[in-house]
Coordinates of C-alpha atoms in Angstrom, one line a residue:
M1 CA -66.5 80.1 -61.8
P2 CA -63.3 80.9 -60.1
V3 CA -60.1 80.7 -62.2
R4 CA -57.7 77.9 -61.3
F5 CA -54.1 79.2 -61.7
Q6 CA -52.9 75.7 -62.6
N7 CA -51.9 74.5 -66.0
I8 CA -51.7 78.1 -67.3
A9 CA -51.7 78.8 -71.0
L10 CA -49.9 82.0 -72.1
S11 CA -50.1 83.4 -75.6
L12 CA -47.7 86.2 -76.7
S13 CA -49.0 88.3 -79.6
G14 CA -47.1 89.9 -82.5
G15 CA -46.0 93.5 -82.6
G16 CA -42.3 93.7 -83.2
Y17 CA -40.1 95.1 -80.4
R18 CA -43.3 96.6 -78.8
A19 CA -44.6 93.0 -78.3
A20 CA -41.2 91.5 -77.3
A21 CA -40.6 94.0 -74.6
F22 CA -44.3 94.2 -73.4
H23 CA -44.4 90.4 -73.0
L24 CA -41.0 90.5 -71.2
G25 CA -42.7 92.7 -68.6
G26 CA -45.8 90.5 -68.4
M27 CA -43.7 87.4 -67.9
T28 CA -41.7 89.2 -65.2
C29 CA -45.0 89.8 -63.3
L30 CA -45.9 86.1 -63.7
H31 CA -42.5 85.2 -62.3
E32 CA -42.9 87.6 -59.3
M33 CA -46.5 86.7 -58.4
Q34 CA -46.9 83.6 -56.2
Y35 CA -49.4 80.8 -56.4
E36 CA -49.2 78.1 -53.7
N37 CA -45.7 79.4 -52.7
E38 CA -44.4 79.2 -56.3
P39 CA -44.1 81.7 -59.1
L40 CA -47.2 81.7 -61.3
L41 CA -44.9 81.1 -64.3
K42 CA -44.1 77.7 -62.8
Q43 CA -47.6 76.7 -63.6
L44 CA -47.1 77.3 -67.3
A45 CA -48.5 74.4 -69.4
I46 CA -48.2 75.9 -72.9
L47 CA -46.8 79.0 -74.4
S48 CA -48.0 80.0 -77.9
S49 CA -46.2 82.9 -79.6
I50 CA -46.4 85.0 -82.8
S51 CA -43.9 87.3 -84.5
G52 CA -42.3 89.7 -81.9
G53 CA -43.7 87.5 -79.2
T54 CA -41.8 84.6 -80.6
I55 CA -38.5 86.4 -80.0
T56 CA -39.3 86.5 -76.3
G57 CA -40.9 83.0 -76.4
V58 CA -38.0 81.1 -78.1
V59 CA -35.4 82.8 -75.9
Y60 CA -37.3 81.8 -72.8
A61 CA -37.7 78.2 -74.0
H62 CA -34.0 77.9 -74.9
T63 CA -33.0 79.3 -71.5
L64 CA -35.1 76.7 -69.8
A65 CA -33.7 73.9 -72.0
Q66 CA -30.2 75.0 -70.9
G67 CA -31.1 74.8 -67.3
G68 CA -31.1 78.6 -66.9
S69 CA -33.2 80.7 -64.5
F70 CA -35.7 83.4 -65.2
D71 CA -33.1 86.0 -64.4
D72 CA -30.8 84.6 -67.1
F73 CA -33.7 84.8 -69.6
Y74 CA -34.5 88.4 -68.5
H75 CA -31.0 89.7 -68.8
K76 CA -30.5 88.1 -72.2
M77 CA -33.6 89.7 -73.6
Y78 CA -33.1 93.0 -71.9
G79 CA -29.5 93.2 -73.1
F80 CA -30.4 92.4 -76.6
L81 CA -33.3 94.9 -76.8
K82 CA -31.2 97.6 -75.0
K83 CA -28.3 97.2 -77.4
D84 CA -30.7 97.6 -80.3
T85 CA -28.3 96.6 -83.1
L86 CA -30.4 94.0 -84.9
L87 CA -31.0 96.0 -88.1
V88 CA -27.5 97.3 -88.3
S89 CA -26.0 93.8 -87.7
A90 CA -28.3 92.2 -90.2
L91 CA -27.4 94.8 -92.9
S92 CA -23.7 94.2 -92.2
K93 CA -24.2 90.4 -92.6
L94 CA -26.2 90.9 -95.8
N95 CA -23.2 92.7 -97.3
N96 CA -20.6 90.2 -96.0
P97 CA -20.2 87.1 -98.3
D98 CA -18.2 85.3 -95.6
A99 CA -21.2 85.3 -93.2
W100 CA -23.1 83.0 -95.6
K101 CA -20.4 80.4 -96.2
D102 CA -21.9 77.9 -93.7
Y103 CA -25.4 78.3 -95.1
P104 CA -25.2 77.3 -98.8
L105 CA -28.9 76.6 -99.1
K106 CA -30.1 79.9 -97.6
Q107 CA -31.3 82.7 -99.7
R108 CA -29.1 85.7 -99.2
N109 CA -31.7 88.3 -98.1
L110 CA -32.7 90.5 -95.2
I111 CA -34.8 88.1 -93.2
N112 CA -32.1 85.4 -93.3
A113 CA -29.6 88.0 -92.2
F114 CA -31.8 88.7 -89.2
A115 CA -31.8 84.9 -88.5
L116 CA -28.0 84.9 -88.5
V117 CA -28.0 87.7 -86.0
Y118 CA -30.6 85.9 -83.7
D119 CA -28.3 82.9 -83.8
E120 CA -25.2 84.9 -82.9
E121 CA -27.0 86.8 -80.1
F122 CA -29.0 84.0 -78.5
F123 CA -28.8 80.4 -79.8
H124 CA -25.3 79.7 -81.1
G125 CA -26.5 76.9 -83.4
A126 CA -29.1 75.5 -81.2
T127 CA -32.0 73.8 -83.0
L128 CA -35.5 72.6 -82.3
G129 CA -33.9 69.3 -81.3
T130 CA -32.4 71.2 -78.3
L131 CA -35.9 71.9 -77.0
L132 CA -37.3 68.4 -78.0
E133 CA -34.5 66.7 -76.0
A134 CA -35.4 68.8 -72.9
R135 CA -39.2 68.3 -73.4
S136 CA -39.7 66.3 -70.2
R137 CA -38.9 69.4 -68.1
L138 CA -40.4 72.1 -70.3
P139 CA -44.0 73.3 -70.8
E140 CA -45.3 72.8 -74.3
F141 CA -44.4 75.5 -76.8
A142 CA -45.9 76.5 -80.2
F143 CA -44.0 79.0 -82.2
N144 CA -46.3 80.1 -85.1
A145 CA -45.6 81.1 -88.7
T146 CA -47.9 81.2 -91.7
D147 CA -47.7 78.9 -94.7
V148 CA -48.6 81.2 -97.6
E149 CA -49.1 78.4 -100.1
H150 CA -51.8 76.6 -98.0
S151 CA -53.1 79.7 -96.0
K152 CA -52.5 77.8 -92.8
M153 CA -50.7 78.3 -89.5
F154 CA -47.3 76.5 -89.6
R155 CA -46.5 75.5 -86.0
F156 CA -43.0 74.8 -84.8
A157 CA -44.3 72.7 -81.8
V158 CA -42.4 71.4 -78.8
S159 CA -44.8 68.7 -77.7
A160 CA -45.2 64.9 -77.2
N161 CA -48.0 64.6 -79.8
A162 CA -48.6 67.9 -81.6
V163 CA -48.2 68.2 -85.4
I164 CA -45.1 70.1 -86.4
G165 CA -46.1 72.1 -89.4
H166 CA -49.7 71.4 -90.3
S167 CA -51.7 68.6 -91.8
Q168 CA -50.7 69.3 -95.4
S169 CA -47.0 70.1 -94.7
R170 CA -46.2 67.9 -91.8
L171 CA -42.7 67.4 -90.5
T172 CA -41.4 64.3 -88.7
T173 CA -39.8 64.9 -85.4
E174 CA -36.5 63.7 -86.8
A175 CA -36.6 66.2 -89.6
A176 CA -37.7 69.1 -87.3
R177 CA -34.7 68.5 -85.0
E178 CA -32.3 70.2 -87.5
I179 CA -34.3 73.4 -87.7
R180 CA -32.4 76.2 -86.1
L181 CA -34.2 78.2 -83.4
A182 CA -33.0 81.4 -85.0
D183 CA -34.8 80.5 -88.3
I184 CA -38.0 79.8 -86.3
V185 CA -37.8 83.3 -84.8
A186 CA -37.2 84.7 -88.3
A187 CA -40.1 82.8 -89.9
S188 CA -42.6 83.8 -87.2
S189 CA -41.6 87.5 -87.4
C190 CA -41.3 87.7 -91.2
F191 CA -44.0 90.4 -91.8
P192 CA -45.1 91.1 -95.4
G193 CA -43.7 94.1 -97.1
G194 CA -40.8 94.3 -94.6
F195 CA -39.2 91.0 -95.4
E196 CA -39.0 88.3 -98.0
P197 CA -40.7 84.9 -97.3
L198 CA -38.5 82.1 -96.0
L199 CA -38.5 78.9 -98.0
M200 CA -39.1 75.5 -96.5
P201 CA -36.9 73.5 -96.7
G202 CA -34.1 75.5 -98.2
D203 CA -33.8 78.2 -95.6
F204 CA -34.2 75.7 -92.7
A205 CA -32.4 72.5 -93.8
A206 CA -28.9 71.7 -92.4
S207 CA -27.7 70.5 -95.8
A208 CA -28.9 69.3 -99.2
D209 CA -28.9 65.7 -98.1
S210 CA -30.2 66.2 -94.5
T211 CA -33.3 64.5 -93.2
L212 CA -35.4 67.6 -93.7
S213 CA -34.2 68.0 -97.3
S214 CA -34.9 64.3 -98.0
L215 CA -38.4 64.6 -96.5
W216 CA -39.2 67.5 -98.8
E217 CA -37.7 65.9 -101.9
K218 CA -41.0 65.2 -103.6
R219 CA -42.8 68.2 -102.2
R220 CA -43.0 71.7 -103.5
P221 CA -41.3 74.3 -101.4
V222 CA -43.6 76.5 -99.3
R223 CA -43.2 80.1 -98.3
L224 CA -43.4 80.9 -94.6
M225 CA -44.1 84.3 -93.3
D226 CA -45.3 86.1 -90.1
G227 CA -47.7 84.1 -87.9
G228 CA -49.8 87.2 -87.4
I229 CA -51.2 86.8 -90.9
T230 CA -53.4 84.0 -89.6
D231 CA -53.6 84.6 -85.9
N232 CA -51.8 87.5 -84.3
Q233 CA -52.7 86.5 -80.8
G234 CA -51.6 82.9 -80.9
I235 CA -55.0 81.7 -79.6
E236 CA -55.6 78.8 -82.0
S237 CA -52.5 76.8 -80.9
V238 CA -53.7 77.0 -77.3
K239 CA -57.2 75.7 -78.3
L240 CA -55.6 72.8 -80.2
F241 CA -53.5 72.0 -77.1
E242 CA -56.7 71.9 -74.9
R243 CA -58.4 69.7 -77.5
R244 CA -55.5 67.2 -77.4
M245 CA -55.6 67.1 -73.6
S246 CA -59.4 66.6 -73.6
K247 CA -58.9 63.4 -75.7
E248 CA -56.9 62.1 -72.8
G249 CA -59.8 62.8 -70.4
K250 CA -58.3 65.9 -68.9
V251 CA -61.3 68.3 -69.2
P252 CA -60.9 71.2 -68.7
Y253 CA -57.1 71.0 -68.6
I254 CA -56.1 74.6 -68.8
G255 CA -57.0 76.5 -65.6
A256 CA -56.3 80.0 -66.9
F257 CA -55.6 81.2 -70.4
I258 CA -53.7 84.5 -70.4
V259 CA -53.6 86.4 -73.6
S260 CA -50.8 89.0 -73.6
D261 CA -51.7 91.3 -76.5
A262 CA -49.5 94.1 -77.6
S263 CA -51.9 95.3 -80.4
R264 CA -52.5 99.0 -80.1
R265 CA -56.1 100.2 -79.5
E266 CA -56.6 102.3 -82.6
I267 CA -55.2 102.3 -86.1
A268 CA -53.4 105.6 -86.6
G269 CA -55.3 108.0 -88.8
L270 CA -54.1 109.3 -92.1
A271 CA -52.1 112.4 -92.0
D272 CA -54.0 115.5 -93.1
E273 CA -53.2 116.7 -96.6
D274 CA -50.4 119.2 -96.6
T275 CA -52.0 122.6 -97.5
G276 CA -48.8 124.5 -96.9
K277 CA -46.5 126.0 -99.4
T278 CA -45.3 123.5 -102.0
S279 CA -41.7 123.6 -103.3
F280 CA -41.4 125.7 -106.5
F281 CA -39.9 122.7 -108.3
L282 CA -43.0 120.5 -107.6
Q283 CA -45.3 123.1 -109.2
W284 CA -44.1 122.0 -112.6
S285 CA -45.2 118.9 -114.5
L286 CA -43.0 116.3 -116.1
R287 CA -43.9 117.7 -119.5
Q288 CA -42.8 121.2 -118.5
Y289 CA -39.5 119.9 -117.3
Q290 CA -39.1 118.1 -120.7
V291 CA -39.8 121.3 -122.6
L292 CA -37.3 123.2 -120.4
A293 CA -34.7 120.5 -120.9
A294 CA -35.3 120.6 -124.7
V295 CA -35.0 124.4 -124.8
L296 CA -31.8 124.3 -122.8
A297 CA -30.4 121.6 -125.0
A298 CA -31.2 123.6 -128.1
V299 CA -29.6 126.7 -126.6
A300 CA -26.5 124.8 -125.6
L301 CA -26.3 123.3 -129.1
L302 CA -26.7 126.7 -130.7
V303 CA -24.0 128.2 -128.5
L304 CA -21.7 125.2 -129.2
V305 CA -22.1 125.6 -133.0
A306 CA -22.1 129.4 -133.1
S307 CA -19.4 130.2 -130.6
G308 CA -15.8 130.2 -131.4
E309 CA -14.7 130.1 -127.8
K310 CA -12.9 126.9 -127.1
L311 CA -13.3 127.5 -123.3
L312 CA -17.1 127.1 -123.7
I313 CA -17.0 123.7 -125.4
I314 CA -16.6 121.7 -122.2
P315 CA -19.3 123.4 -120.0
V316 CA -21.8 123.7 -122.9
S317 CA -21.2 120.1 -123.8
M318 CA -21.9 119.1 -120.2
V319 CA -25.2 121.1 -120.2
L320 CA -26.2 119.6 -123.5
S321 CA -25.4 116.1 -122.2
I322 CA -27.3 116.6 -119.0
C323 CA -30.4 117.9 -120.8
L324 CA -30.4 115.0 -123.2
L325 CA -30.0 112.6 -120.3
C326 CA -32.9 114.1 -118.5
L327 CA -35.1 113.9 -121.5
G328 CA -34.3 110.3 -122.1
A329 CA -34.6 109.3 -118.5
S330 CA -38.0 111.0 -118.0
Y331 CA -39.3 109.4 -121.1
L332 CA -38.1 105.9 -120.1
M333 CA -39.3 106.3 -116.5
A334 CA -42.8 107.3 -117.6
R335 CA -42.9 104.4 -120.1
K336 CA -41.7 102.0 -117.4
F337 CA -44.3 103.3 -114.9
V338 CA -47.2 103.0 -117.3
S339 CA -46.1 99.6 -118.4
A340 CA -46.0 98.4 -114.8
V341 CA -49.5 99.9 -114.1
K342 CA -50.9 98.1 -117.1
G343 CA -49.3 94.9 -116.1
I344 CA -50.6 95.0 -112.5
V345 CA -54.1 96.4 -113.2
S346 CA -55.1 95.0 -116.5
Q347 CA -53.8 94.3 -120.0
E348 CA -56.9 96.2 -121.1
S349 CA -55.9 99.5 -119.5
P350 CA -57.4 102.6 -121.1
G351 CA -55.7 103.6 -124.3
Y352 CA -54.9 107.1 -123.2
L353 CA -52.3 105.7 -120.9
S354 CA -50.1 104.7 -123.8
D355 CA -49.2 108.3 -124.7
F356 CA -48.5 109.4 -121.1
E357 CA -50.4 112.6 -121.5
I358 CA -52.1 112.2 -118.2
L359 CA -48.9 111.4 -116.3
Q360 CA -46.7 114.0 -118.0
T361 CA -49.0 117.0 -117.8
V362 CA -50.0 116.8 -114.1
P363 CA -47.9 119.0 -111.7
L364 CA -45.5 116.8 -109.8
K365 CA -47.0 117.8 -106.4
Y366 CA -50.3 116.2 -107.4
V367 CA -48.6 113.1 -108.7
L368 CA -46.8 112.7 -105.4
L369 CA -50.0 113.4 -103.4
Q370 CA -51.8 110.7 -105.3
L371 CA -49.0 108.2 -104.9
N372 CA -48.7 108.9 -101.2
A373 CA -52.5 108.4 -100.7
R374 CA -52.5 105.1 -102.5
L375 CA -49.4 103.8 -100.7
S376 CA -50.9 104.9 -97.3
S377 CA -54.2 103.1 -98.1
L378 CA -52.4 99.9 -99.1
G379 CA -50.3 100.1 -95.9
R380 CA -53.5 100.4 -93.9
L381 CA -55.0 97.1 -95.3
G382 CA -52.7 95.0 -93.1
D383 CA -53.9 96.8 -90.0
V384 CA -57.5 96.4 -91.0
F385 CA -57.0 92.7 -91.7
L386 CA -55.3 92.1 -88.4
S387 CA -58.0 94.0 -86.5
R388 CA -60.7 91.8 -88.1
I389 CA -58.8 88.6 -87.4
R390 CA -58.3 89.7 -83.8
D391 CA -62.0 90.4 -83.3
M392 CA -62.9 87.0 -84.6
N393 CA -60.3 85.3 -82.3
Y394 CA -61.7 87.0 -79.2
K395 CA -65.3 86.2 -80.2
S396 CA -64.3 82.6 -80.4
L397 CA -63.1 82.7 -76.8
F398 CA -65.7 85.0 -75.1
G399 CA -68.5 83.6 -77.1
D400 CA -67.8 80.1 -75.9
S401 CA -68.9 79.2 -72.4
Y402 CA -66.2 76.5 -72.3
W403 CA -63.5 79.3 -72.4
K404 CA -64.7 82.7 -71.4
D405 CA -64.5 82.3 -67.6
R406 CA -60.9 81.1 -67.9
V407 CA -59.5 83.8 -70.2
I408 CA -57.5 86.7 -68.8
T409 CA -56.7 89.4 -71.4
C410 CA -53.7 91.6 -70.9
Y411 CA -54.0 94.4 -73.6
I412 CA -51.3 96.9 -73.8
Y413 CA -53.9 99.7 -73.5
H414 CA -55.8 98.3 -70.5
L415 CA -54.4 100.8 -68.1
L416 CA -54.7 103.9 -70.4
G417 CA -56.7 106.5 -68.6
K418 CA -56.7 104.5 -65.3
P419 CA -54.9 105.9 -62.2
S420 CA -51.8 103.9 -61.6
G421 CA -48.2 104.4 -60.7
S422 CA -47.3 103.3 -64.2
Q423 CA -49.5 105.6 -66.2
Q424 CA -46.6 107.5 -67.9
A425 CA -45.0 104.2 -69.0
V426 CA -48.3 102.9 -70.3
E427 CA -48.9 106.1 -72.3
L428 CA -45.4 105.9 -73.8
A429 CA -45.7 102.2 -74.6
N430 CA -48.9 102.8 -76.6
Q431 CA -47.0 105.2 -78.9
M432 CA -44.5 102.6 -80.1
E433 CA -44.9 101.5 -83.7
T434 CA -44.5 97.9 -84.9
T435 CA -40.7 97.9 -85.7
L436 CA -37.6 95.8 -84.9
W437 CA -35.7 98.8 -83.6
F438 CA -36.0 101.9 -81.4
S439 CA -35.7 105.4 -82.7
A440 CA -33.1 107.8 -81.3
E441 CA -35.8 109.7 -79.6
Q442 CA -37.1 106.5 -78.0
K443 CA -33.7 105.8 -76.5
R444 CA -33.2 109.1 -74.8
P445 CA -32.1 108.8 -71.1
G446 CA -35.0 109.0 -68.7
T447 CA -37.6 108.2 -71.3
H448 CA -36.3 104.9 -72.9
M449 CA -39.2 103.2 -74.7
L450 CA -37.8 99.7 -73.7
D451 CA -38.2 100.4 -70.0
A452 CA -41.7 101.9 -70.5
L453 CA -42.8 98.8 -72.5
I454 CA -41.5 96.4 -69.8
E455 CA -43.1 98.4 -67.0
A456 CA -46.4 98.6 -69.0
G457 CA -46.4 94.8 -69.5
R458 CA -45.6 94.1 -65.8
A459 CA -48.1 96.6 -64.4
T460 CA -50.9 95.5 -66.8
M461 CA -50.4 91.8 -66.1
E462 CA -50.5 92.4 -62.4
H463 CA -53.6 94.6 -62.6
Q464 CA -55.5 92.0 -64.7
L465 CA -54.5 89.1 -62.6
R466 CA -55.5 90.8 -59.3
E467 CA -58.8 91.9 -60.7
K468 CA -59.5 88.3 -62.0
M469 CA -58.6 86.9 -58.6
A470 CA -61.0 89.4 -57.0
G471 CA -63.7 88.5 -59.5
V472 CA -64.2 92.0 -60.8
I473 CA -63.1 91.6 -64.5
Q474 CA -66.0 92.0 -66.8
E475 CA -66.2 90.5 -70.3
P476 CA -64.6 92.9 -72.7
D477 CA -66.3 94.5 -75.6
I478 CA -65.0 92.0 -78.1
L479 CA -66.3 94.0 -81.0
N480 CA -64.2 97.0 -80.2
P481 CA -61.7 96.1 -77.5

């Protein structure tokens, strides 16, 4: 069945700045490519976004609501990403009490500091009401976060009849109007481990007696985090939109569903264990350091008592004090660590933990290796989880005859290994981690990661669209895309 490039659905995946820039390139292609003498982007019926994709999506929606052009949107986004001061500006606001005076209900934390920067850079106080008032000339938008309490997607929807929130935590349109666009971006991109959850309503309400606060008066606050926890491709919101349209007799309504996906192809492997030379100081165990500190303290005390030299009193006293401090600190740290382990793992932890023998007699290099291995494994769980959710989402599309012929996937790695004029940019783009900043190396003249990501997005979108138009795209391997 040929694809109809009418009533296009576009979903923008999560992935930090990698996603934000890659989607900017993809949308540039949709703006440049023509369909019936108009840019393909003019055919947009719904845009669904997650996390880093929501940065791009909300800025685009706000630009349209203000009557701005695509070029206006592009220059805003490119300038923001090029400047790359989000983290520095957020930390500055976090440490500045004056920045929080107009937000008495907000938690003073890093994710809300990011929200203040988004507002300053893009929105200048604009709220969801700004988009709702311009709804008649906008496509539908769904900016997605996750309600941790209910394990559900929480949608900030710009629509005539879509639920704002979800069935168990539904917002009225009037209450939703006061929610700042900057807070929506922050909630959608609030990834676990990197940020604290945002609280609904406190972090979103205009005041303690606002409509949103009053609506929530008899409800328990809910924590909102990154939309990628439940659907990192933003697919479900598009399917719900199609379901609503089908109830109005418009079946099928969406002519083409473009999934712009900045998820990297492979999860990076664990670093090999370092078999090189270990620092001399890490060869010793905590117990050996305690013994050394005790011996030095005893020697210092003996010198202090036996020596009649007044000049030695101050330096020897300092050595004695340092040794005693180290002894006390090492004991308290070990005790605190074991207490934390027992509290997290089980109150019935093995009795041998209580005397710290295991912890204190192991050389520090092995303690650090074990801690690093565990932290690396825990950090990998999120990647594994997102990969499984991603596979399930794609199966739901390509395993459904209603959808599969209308879906166009635009993976960030689609052009890897394929001859193209953008091969260098694609290879560079696939090296970008999921962060909200660019490293110094990624900003070097001539190899700027931002430009590579935008070019990769533009080239990949064009390649996928032209292949779909020519009817040569095959169903992807959804089990291992």
